[in-house]
Structures are given as structure tokens and as C-alpha cells.
XYZ file of C-alpha atoms in Angstrom:
442
model
C 172.214 -15.640 173.173
C 169.838 -18.180 171.697
C 171.126 -21.733 171.751
C 170.367 -23.464 168.469
C 171.841 -26.800 169.242
C 171.908 -29.609 171.771
C 170.782 -33.195 172.173
C 167.096 -33.728 172.641
C 167.518 -37.382 173.579
C 170.071 -40.117 173.796
C 171.662 -41.391 170.611
C 172.311 -45.032 169.886
C 175.476 -46.760 170.953
C 176.470 -47.279 167.327
C 176.018 -43.566 166.601
C 178.002 -42.689 169.689
C 180.840 -44.941 168.563
C 180.711 -43.382 165.089
C 180.773 -39.840 166.483
C 183.808 -40.485 168.717
C 185.664 -42.456 166.046
C 184.856 -39.916 163.330
C 185.946 -36.978 165.458
C 189.023 -38.940 166.517
C 190.031 -39.287 162.877
C 189.452 -35.615 162.122
C 191.414 -34.595 165.230
C 194.344 -36.780 164.211
C 194.284 -35.268 160.702
C 193.751 -31.755 162.065
C 196.556 -31.805 164.628
C 198.795 -33.778 162.274
C 198.427 -31.532 159.253
C 197.982 -28.112 160.954
C 200.538 -28.499 163.800
C 202.835 -31.455 163.942
C 203.802 -31.524 160.301
C 205.255 -28.017 160.555
C 208.364 -29.040 162.502
C 209.240 -31.512 159.721
C 208.547 -29.099 156.876
C 210.012 -25.908 158.411
C 213.524 -26.412 157.060
C 212.245 -26.864 153.530
C 210.089 -23.755 153.835
C 213.008 -21.683 155.072
C 215.291 -22.823 152.260
C 212.595 -22.297 149.663
C 211.631 -18.719 150.499
C 215.052 -17.522 151.683
C 214.282 -17.094 155.361
C 216.166 -18.451 158.351
C 214.496 -21.264 160.257
C 214.260 -18.958 163.284
C 212.224 -16.494 161.231
C 209.923 -19.241 159.965
C 209.335 -20.495 163.513
C 208.772 -16.884 164.610
C 206.045 -16.533 161.977
C 204.504 -19.795 163.204
C 204.551 -18.565 166.801
C 202.752 -15.381 165.766
C 200.224 -17.496 163.846
C 199.576 -19.585 166.964
C 198.806 -16.386 168.944
C 196.474 -15.214 166.194
C 194.656 -18.509 166.338
C 194.317 -18.234 170.126
C 192.709 -14.790 169.931
C 189.803 -15.990 167.737
C 188.781 -18.693 170.244
C 185.962 -16.825 172.065
C 184.321 -15.662 168.847
C 184.545 -19.151 167.421
C 182.919 -20.470 170.570
C 179.987 -18.066 170.191
C 179.428 -19.275 166.617
C 179.476 -22.889 167.851
C 176.890 -22.143 170.515
C 174.709 -20.266 168.014
C 175.022 -22.351 164.844
C 176.190 -25.747 166.032
C 179.626 -27.348 166.152
C 178.996 -29.566 163.118
C 178.397 -26.582 160.865
C 181.414 -24.713 162.219
C 183.687 -27.748 161.829
C 182.449 -28.341 158.253
C 183.287 -24.729 157.342
C 186.552 -25.162 159.229
C 187.440 -28.185 157.036
C 186.984 -26.069 153.918
C 188.913 -23.192 155.486
C 191.782 -25.489 156.552
C 192.060 -26.866 153.007
C 192.005 -23.354 151.516
C 194.623 -22.135 153.981
C 196.935 -25.074 153.272
C 196.604 -24.403 149.537
C 197.263 -20.675 150.056
C 200.375 -21.529 152.016
C 201.474 -24.023 149.397
C 201.308 -21.491 146.606
C 202.779 -18.574 148.597
C 205.266 -16.770 146.409
C 207.463 -15.334 149.158
C 207.954 -14.675 152.898
C 204.936 -12.413 153.324
C 202.643 -14.884 151.602
C 203.985 -17.742 153.711
C 203.458 -15.791 156.954
C 199.893 -14.909 155.994
C 199.322 -18.504 154.983
C 200.528 -19.756 158.390
C 198.179 -17.276 160.116
C 195.311 -18.538 157.941
C 196.126 -22.138 158.870
C 196.005 -21.393 162.599
C 192.815 -19.392 162.279
C 191.246 -22.361 160.481
C 192.630 -24.700 163.142
C 190.499 -22.916 165.760
C 187.393 -24.211 163.930
C 188.305 -27.911 163.710
C 190.259 -28.914 166.851
C 189.517 -29.675 170.494
C 187.927 -26.288 171.203
C 185.099 -27.167 168.796
C 185.289 -30.955 168.954
C 184.492 -30.967 172.704
C 181.341 -28.814 172.196
C 180.402 -31.058 169.326
C 180.367 -34.016 171.680
C 178.344 -32.036 174.211
C 175.792 -31.038 171.560
C 175.415 -34.543 170.102
C 176.000 -36.832 173.086
C 174.607 -34.730 175.897
C 175.297 -35.937 179.403
C 177.608 -38.706 178.258
C 180.035 -36.155 176.769
C 182.529 -36.270 179.593
C 183.420 -39.919 178.998
C 183.360 -39.309 175.242
C 185.831 -36.455 175.657
C 188.210 -38.839 177.458
C 187.849 -41.342 174.583
C 188.452 -38.618 172.015
C 191.652 -37.331 173.679
C 192.953 -40.912 173.803
C 192.482 -41.288 170.021
C 193.826 -37.847 169.146
C 196.917 -38.487 171.280
C 198.340 -40.521 168.426
C 198.411 -37.541 166.022
C 202.116 -36.859 166.484
C 202.946 -40.591 166.492
C 201.341 -40.945 163.080
C 202.032 -37.635 161.361
C 205.657 -36.995 162.258
C 206.868 -40.156 160.397
C 204.162 -39.798 157.711
C 205.192 -36.222 156.966
C 208.865 -37.233 156.868
C 208.046 -40.037 154.438
C 206.074 -37.720 152.192
C 208.911 -35.200 152.219
C 211.265 -37.836 150.847
C 209.254 -37.778 147.616
C 207.466 -34.400 147.567
C 208.278 -30.759 148.265
C 206.778 -29.126 151.301
C 204.323 -27.334 149.017
C 203.103 -30.610 147.557
C 202.820 -32.112 150.990
C 200.532 -29.263 152.044
C 198.403 -29.915 148.921
C 198.059 -33.553 149.998
C 197.033 -32.424 153.472
C 194.430 -30.049 151.988
C 192.934 -32.993 150.122
C 192.676 -34.921 153.406
C 190.551 -32.172 154.929
C 188.181 -32.142 151.948
C 187.968 -35.875 151.307
C 187.932 -37.238 154.874
C 187.227 -34.513 157.405
C 184.545 -32.547 155.570
C 182.140 -35.509 155.092
C 182.506 -36.480 158.778
C 181.777 -32.913 159.912
C 178.764 -32.650 157.565
C 177.425 -35.914 159.057
C 177.997 -34.503 162.539
C 176.110 -31.358 161.502
C 173.106 -33.495 160.531
C 173.200 -35.209 163.960
C 173.290 -31.892 165.835
C 170.511 -30.478 163.675
C 168.399 -33.601 164.161
C 168.864 -33.388 167.915
C 167.069 -30.038 168.027
C 167.304 -27.317 170.643
C 168.576 -28.285 174.077
C 165.845 -28.429 176.620
C 166.681 -26.855 180.035
C 167.919 -29.506 182.387
C 166.094 -30.155 185.608
C 167.703 -28.586 188.646
C 169.585 -25.897 186.772
C 169.509 -22.608 188.592
C 169.082 -19.765 186.016
C 171.234 -16.673 186.186
C 168.304 -14.708 187.591
C 170.081 -12.685 190.218
C 173.178 -10.544 190.273
C 174.771 -12.740 193.005
C 174.375 -15.877 190.861
C 175.910 -14.167 187.816
C 178.769 -12.984 190.015
C 179.350 -16.488 191.412
C 179.545 -17.881 187.879
C 181.834 -15.089 186.766
C 184.197 -15.814 189.654
C 184.183 -19.523 188.844
C 185.065 -18.744 185.185
C 187.919 -16.516 186.260
C 189.210 -19.153 188.668
C 188.930 -21.872 186.064
C 190.755 -19.822 183.464
C 193.444 -18.934 185.987
C 193.976 -22.525 187.042
C 194.324 -23.855 183.506
C 196.545 -20.935 182.488
C 198.945 -21.525 185.370
C 199.043 -25.215 184.623
C 199.570 -24.458 180.927
C 202.446 -22.152 181.764
C 204.253 -24.904 183.702
C 203.635 -27.518 181.023
C 204.776 -25.311 178.146
C 207.853 -24.025 179.945
C 209.057 -27.492 180.862
C 208.332 -29.073 177.486
C 210.561 -26.542 175.789
C 213.465 -26.872 178.140
C 213.108 -30.470 179.345
C 215.923 -32.175 177.492
C 218.491 -29.338 177.956
C 217.662 -29.094 181.652
C 217.951 -32.831 182.196
C 221.327 -32.779 180.426
C 222.482 -29.814 182.580
C 221.719 -31.665 185.874
C 224.044 -34.498 184.879
C 221.845 -37.045 183.085
C 223.743 -36.813 179.815
C 222.442 -39.271 177.205
C 219.844 -40.431 179.715
C 217.998 -37.189 179.202
C 216.714 -38.476 175.825
C 215.384 -41.650 177.465
C 213.614 -39.588 180.094
C 212.099 -37.276 177.509
C 210.852 -40.207 175.473
C 208.656 -41.370 178.367
C 206.568 -38.190 178.366
C 204.338 -39.076 175.418
C 203.493 -42.650 176.494
C 202.740 -41.380 180.007
C 200.236 -38.904 178.494
C 198.428 -41.647 176.590
C 198.495 -43.999 179.578
C 196.898 -41.401 181.861
C 194.049 -40.928 179.370
C 193.597 -44.684 179.085
C 193.422 -45.104 182.835
C 190.955 -42.240 183.134
C 188.836 -43.916 180.469
C 188.831 -47.316 182.176
C 189.078 -46.520 185.902
C 187.975 -42.908 186.257
C 184.264 -43.188 185.507
C 183.232 -42.027 188.946
C 185.935 -39.418 189.338
C 185.038 -35.755 189.749
C 186.337 -33.636 186.846
C 187.326 -30.931 189.359
C 189.115 -33.544 191.445
C 190.940 -34.754 188.327
C 191.885 -31.157 187.596
C 193.490 -30.936 191.068
C 195.462 -34.084 190.310
C 196.372 -32.921 186.778
C 197.756 -29.579 188.060
C 199.320 -31.107 191.151
C 201.368 -33.814 189.445
C 203.768 -31.481 187.553
C 204.978 -29.642 190.700
C 205.375 -33.028 192.431
C 207.373 -34.223 189.451
C 209.613 -31.141 189.587
C 210.127 -31.629 193.296
C 211.148 -35.215 192.722
C 213.591 -34.177 190.014
C 215.114 -31.398 192.113
C 215.470 -33.568 195.190
C 216.606 -36.721 193.434
C 218.774 -35.544 190.562
C 221.039 -36.660 189.013
C 219.698 -40.137 189.818
C 218.121 -41.613 186.703
C 215.230 -43.104 188.742
C 214.224 -39.675 189.928
C 214.345 -38.314 186.391
C 212.266 -41.212 185.100
C 209.720 -40.621 187.858
C 209.674 -36.954 186.873
C 208.842 -37.746 183.223
C 206.073 -40.195 184.147
C 204.393 -37.889 186.679
C 204.709 -34.881 184.398
C 203.332 -36.834 181.475
C 200.382 -38.129 183.546
C 199.522 -34.581 184.572
C 199.737 -33.293 180.999
C 197.559 -36.129 179.714
C 194.877 -35.505 182.344
C 194.963 -31.774 181.635
C 193.790 -32.319 178.061
C 190.738 -34.098 179.394
C 189.769 -31.854 182.296
C 190.094 -28.679 180.220
C 187.017 -29.948 178.353
C 185.123 -31.556 181.237
C 185.557 -28.988 184.015
C 183.797 -26.110 182.194
C 180.966 -28.511 181.292
C 180.695 -29.589 184.936
C 180.664 -26.074 186.354
C 178.555 -24.251 183.820
C 176.578 -26.841 181.878
C 175.852 -26.987 178.153
C 174.422 -23.506 177.669
C 177.214 -21.281 176.373
C 179.744 -24.079 176.812
C 181.676 -23.474 173.606
C 182.108 -19.730 174.212
C 183.393 -20.368 177.746
C 185.750 -23.035 176.481
C 186.914 -20.629 173.806
C 187.764 -17.938 176.390
C 189.557 -20.442 178.604
C 191.541 -21.948 175.700
C 192.441 -18.500 174.349
C 194.056 -17.440 177.578
C 195.706 -20.800 178.121
C 197.267 -20.769 174.607
C 198.578 -17.242 175.176
C 200.103 -18.247 178.512
C 201.623 -21.324 176.886
C 203.112 -19.285 174.056
C 204.752 -16.830 176.452
C 205.944 -19.445 178.963
C 209.149 -20.554 177.139
C 210.441 -16.990 176.876
C 209.576 -16.150 180.496
C 211.113 -19.355 181.785
C 214.271 -18.696 179.770
C 214.490 -15.283 181.444
C 214.039 -16.992 184.854
C 216.867 -19.378 184.087
C 219.119 -16.518 183.054
C 218.385 -14.314 186.059
C 217.849 -16.890 188.813
C 219.707 -20.002 187.746
C 218.385 -23.483 187.125
C 217.406 -24.714 190.586
C 215.587 -21.508 191.735
C 213.776 -21.266 188.415
C 212.588 -24.848 188.694
C 211.374 -24.367 192.297
C 209.551 -21.207 191.222
C 207.923 -23.098 188.385
C 206.899 -25.861 190.780
C 205.340 -23.151 192.979
C 203.348 -21.870 190.018
C 202.065 -25.400 189.412
C 201.157 -25.745 193.062
C 199.214 -22.509 192.867
C 197.269 -23.957 189.922
C 196.322 -26.947 192.053
C 195.192 -24.633 194.885
C 192.976 -22.757 192.457
C 191.141 -25.919 191.625
C 190.916 -26.818 195.328
C 189.182 -23.463 195.815
C 186.825 -24.259 192.901
C 185.884 -27.528 194.528
C 185.339 -25.794 197.860
C 182.969 -23.285 196.184
C 181.013 -25.858 194.214
C 180.897 -28.720 196.742
C 182.506 -32.133 196.603
C 179.647 -33.667 194.685
C 179.988 -31.318 191.756
C 181.112 -33.009 188.572
C 180.986 -36.620 189.709
C 180.489 -38.919 186.789
C 178.240 -41.917 187.428
C 178.365 -45.226 185.578
C 176.190 -43.838 182.825
C 178.204 -40.683 182.450
C 175.365 -38.389 183.630
C 176.942 -35.068 184.471
C 176.934 -31.498 183.348
C 173.989 -29.163 183.711
C 172.530 -30.730 186.838
C 175.575 -29.813 188.905
C 174.998 -26.143 188.260
C 172.739 -26.125 191.296
C 175.707 -26.914 193.555
C 177.909 -24.460 191.574
C 175.530 -21.543 191.908
C 174.953 -22.219 195.507
C 178.319 -22.741 196.884
C 216.718 -24.861 168.981
C 215.973 -21.061 169.294
C 213.337 -19.802 171.668
C 211.014 -19.168 168.687
C 211.516 -22.684 167.387
C 211.142 -24.451 170.752
C 208.201 -22.265 171.686
C 206.371 -23.106 168.484
C 207.029 -26.819 168.859
C 205.856 -26.745 172.467
C 202.706 -24.868 171.534
C 201.970 -27.692 169.123
C 202.357 -30.288 171.830
C 200.423 -28.303 174.378
C 197.452 -27.690 172.088
C 196.885 -31.418 172.046
């Protein structure tokens, strides 16, 4: 596959700030309009078209799965044509999908509109924004990804109340029309500007020290690393999704009562705090090492909860540790593939990884509910902690294969392709599942 994009040289600090801030705004709008707003508008949709809320959430869950399946193909387009061009087309597609959903005459039209929205989302969110940073920023992309996730983490904080305020004065259809305008008026110009930066950067020159896939053994090593990376993130995604769906009911069941709401409210701030700490204190951290921490914190949190419940302090510690792990996971899912495989084909690999992770996350709430029913609460939680521990072990194996130096970020953020040398050598279930998928995609 010919790579048509990539940074030929460093961009100015002002341009870098503009790229991160611009993408941060489009990610907030993208996640806010295409995901978080749905939970506020779902009741109005159901009443308008004559469906139950469960049926509407079921259609949304199916739409999320459809969006996950297109990830690898979208990644190939990004590698071939550039992230800026794909995101610009995605902005137009997102606006068109929102309009189509807003004018849907009945249940079938609404369901198809929701699918169209999630297909468009695959072209404008993290899975394309991360490659955009890689193509424009180059070796500094890992730190820029951290900055971007910190900004985008406020999408739910802003769009849940904003959507509720709009719904006080507009119908859900009119709200979607307003959101469509945001994609055309704000997101599209930013993505077109990003397209010009990528195009101006020119083709990516091969990085010094990169070992080409010239032998069968090298291709096999990279294939194994990709499988391990996908497995690790999928297992971690399963744990995160399962717990986010059932967190408040489980905390109430173990005797926390009203305190379960307080514990649940700490999850979001802990996510943002972990990203901020990574941005300020994690400059020299290995992305693979951070992935070990990110996947290891949730099982530790579950162990603390199981051993310390119903003490409120144990539950608070659980929420903070779990939130820290989830916040780190959003970062390392973008930086680890860049560390292990470099820029060439980065978007397609990220698309494959994200596709499998989103499918695992969508299935997790149903599978965990079955575990609760068959095994009971405590055994199901210990089993889930074991799955999280297995995810951490997968990343330990990745670090063993690539060497401890792989992926270390120096003060200037120089990482990525050069480490390839080391790598080549060594409510209802439907409703809660849909809401959790929204949170997990962030």
C-alpha cells in the first residue's frame, strides 16, 4: 500500500497548538453530538416514532456494532488518502446522517439513520484523529495524543447539559439539525485546514533504523505483536465496559446504598486526572509500560472492592483506580500501535484494533450479566478481575518481546518508527450497553 501522507519535517509550535486545539474541538463536537447526546434524546425519539426505549437503545447498539466493523477499511483510506481528507468527508457525512435521522418518518428510517451516524462517526473520532496527529506532527504525536484525549474528555461534561438545555426548547429532530450545522460550520473548516497541513507535509520519508518487513520471520513477529496488542486491548475493554454498565447497581448490592452514586461520580474526574498526570509527568514513560499500568489498575480496583466492601473507603479507592486505568487506556490505545509498528500503516492497524475492542465492549455487558446470573456477584467480579489481569500479562509479554527501551518518550517526544528495530528483533441491557459503549469509545 502506498503511503500518501506523513510529516516531512517539524511544524511550528503555533501550528502544533492549533492542530491539537482544533482536533480537540472537533472531538468534543463529534463525541457530544454522535454519542453522548443520544441518551438525552432517546426518550423523545421513542415517544415520537412509537417504539419502546429498549427498542431505540437496541437499534443504537446495532448501529455501534456497524460502526465498529468499518474501522479497518476506514484506516486503509486514512493511510492512503490522508486523515484530513477523510475527516473532512466525515464531517459532511456526519451532518448528512444527522439530517437523515432528523427527518426519518418512522422506526425503520430512524434505525437506518442511527446506523449512518455511527458509520460517519468512524471517520471523525479518535480512530482517525490519532492518525491525523501522526501524519501532521510526526514523532511528537504521542504527547499530542495525550493532550487531545485530555481535551476530548470534556465531551460528556459539556454535551449532556447542553443537549438537555436544547431539548427544553426544541424537539429531538431540531436538536439533531443544530448538531448537523455544528459539523458543517465548525468541524468541516478545521478538517479542511488539517488536510492542507497533511498535504503540505508530503510523503513520509522512511525513518532511520526501521527494519523493513523483508523476511517471513519479521512479518510473523509483527503479526504476533498485532494479535497480542489487539487481544490485550480487547480484554481490557471487556472489563471496562462490563463494569461501567453494572457499576452503580453492583455497588448498591454490596451494601453501599446511596454512597454508590458518590463512588460512581468519581470515575469521570479520575479519568481526566490520569490523562493530566500523563501529560505533565509521563513524558519519559514507555507507552507499553503505561499499557501495563492501564490494564492492571482495573483488576487491582476490583480486588480492593471485593476485599474491602462494604467500606466506603474501599469503594472510593475502587472508583479512583478504575477511572485512572480507563483514562490511561484511551491514551495508550493510540500510542502503543505507533510505538510497536511506526507510522506506515498506522491508521489501518488502529482501525483493526479499535474494531475488535468496540465489538468486545459491546458484548461485555450481556456476557457479564450472564456471569452474574450463573455465578453470583462475587465470583463474577473475581473472574472479571482475572480477565483484567490477563490483559496486563499480555502487555507484559509485548514488552518482553520488544525490549524495555521500546516506546520510551524523551523530552522532545521522539518515538515511533525508530523503535521498530527493537520490535522486529525481540436500565435494560440494551440501554446500559449502548450508554457504556458511548463512554468506552471516548
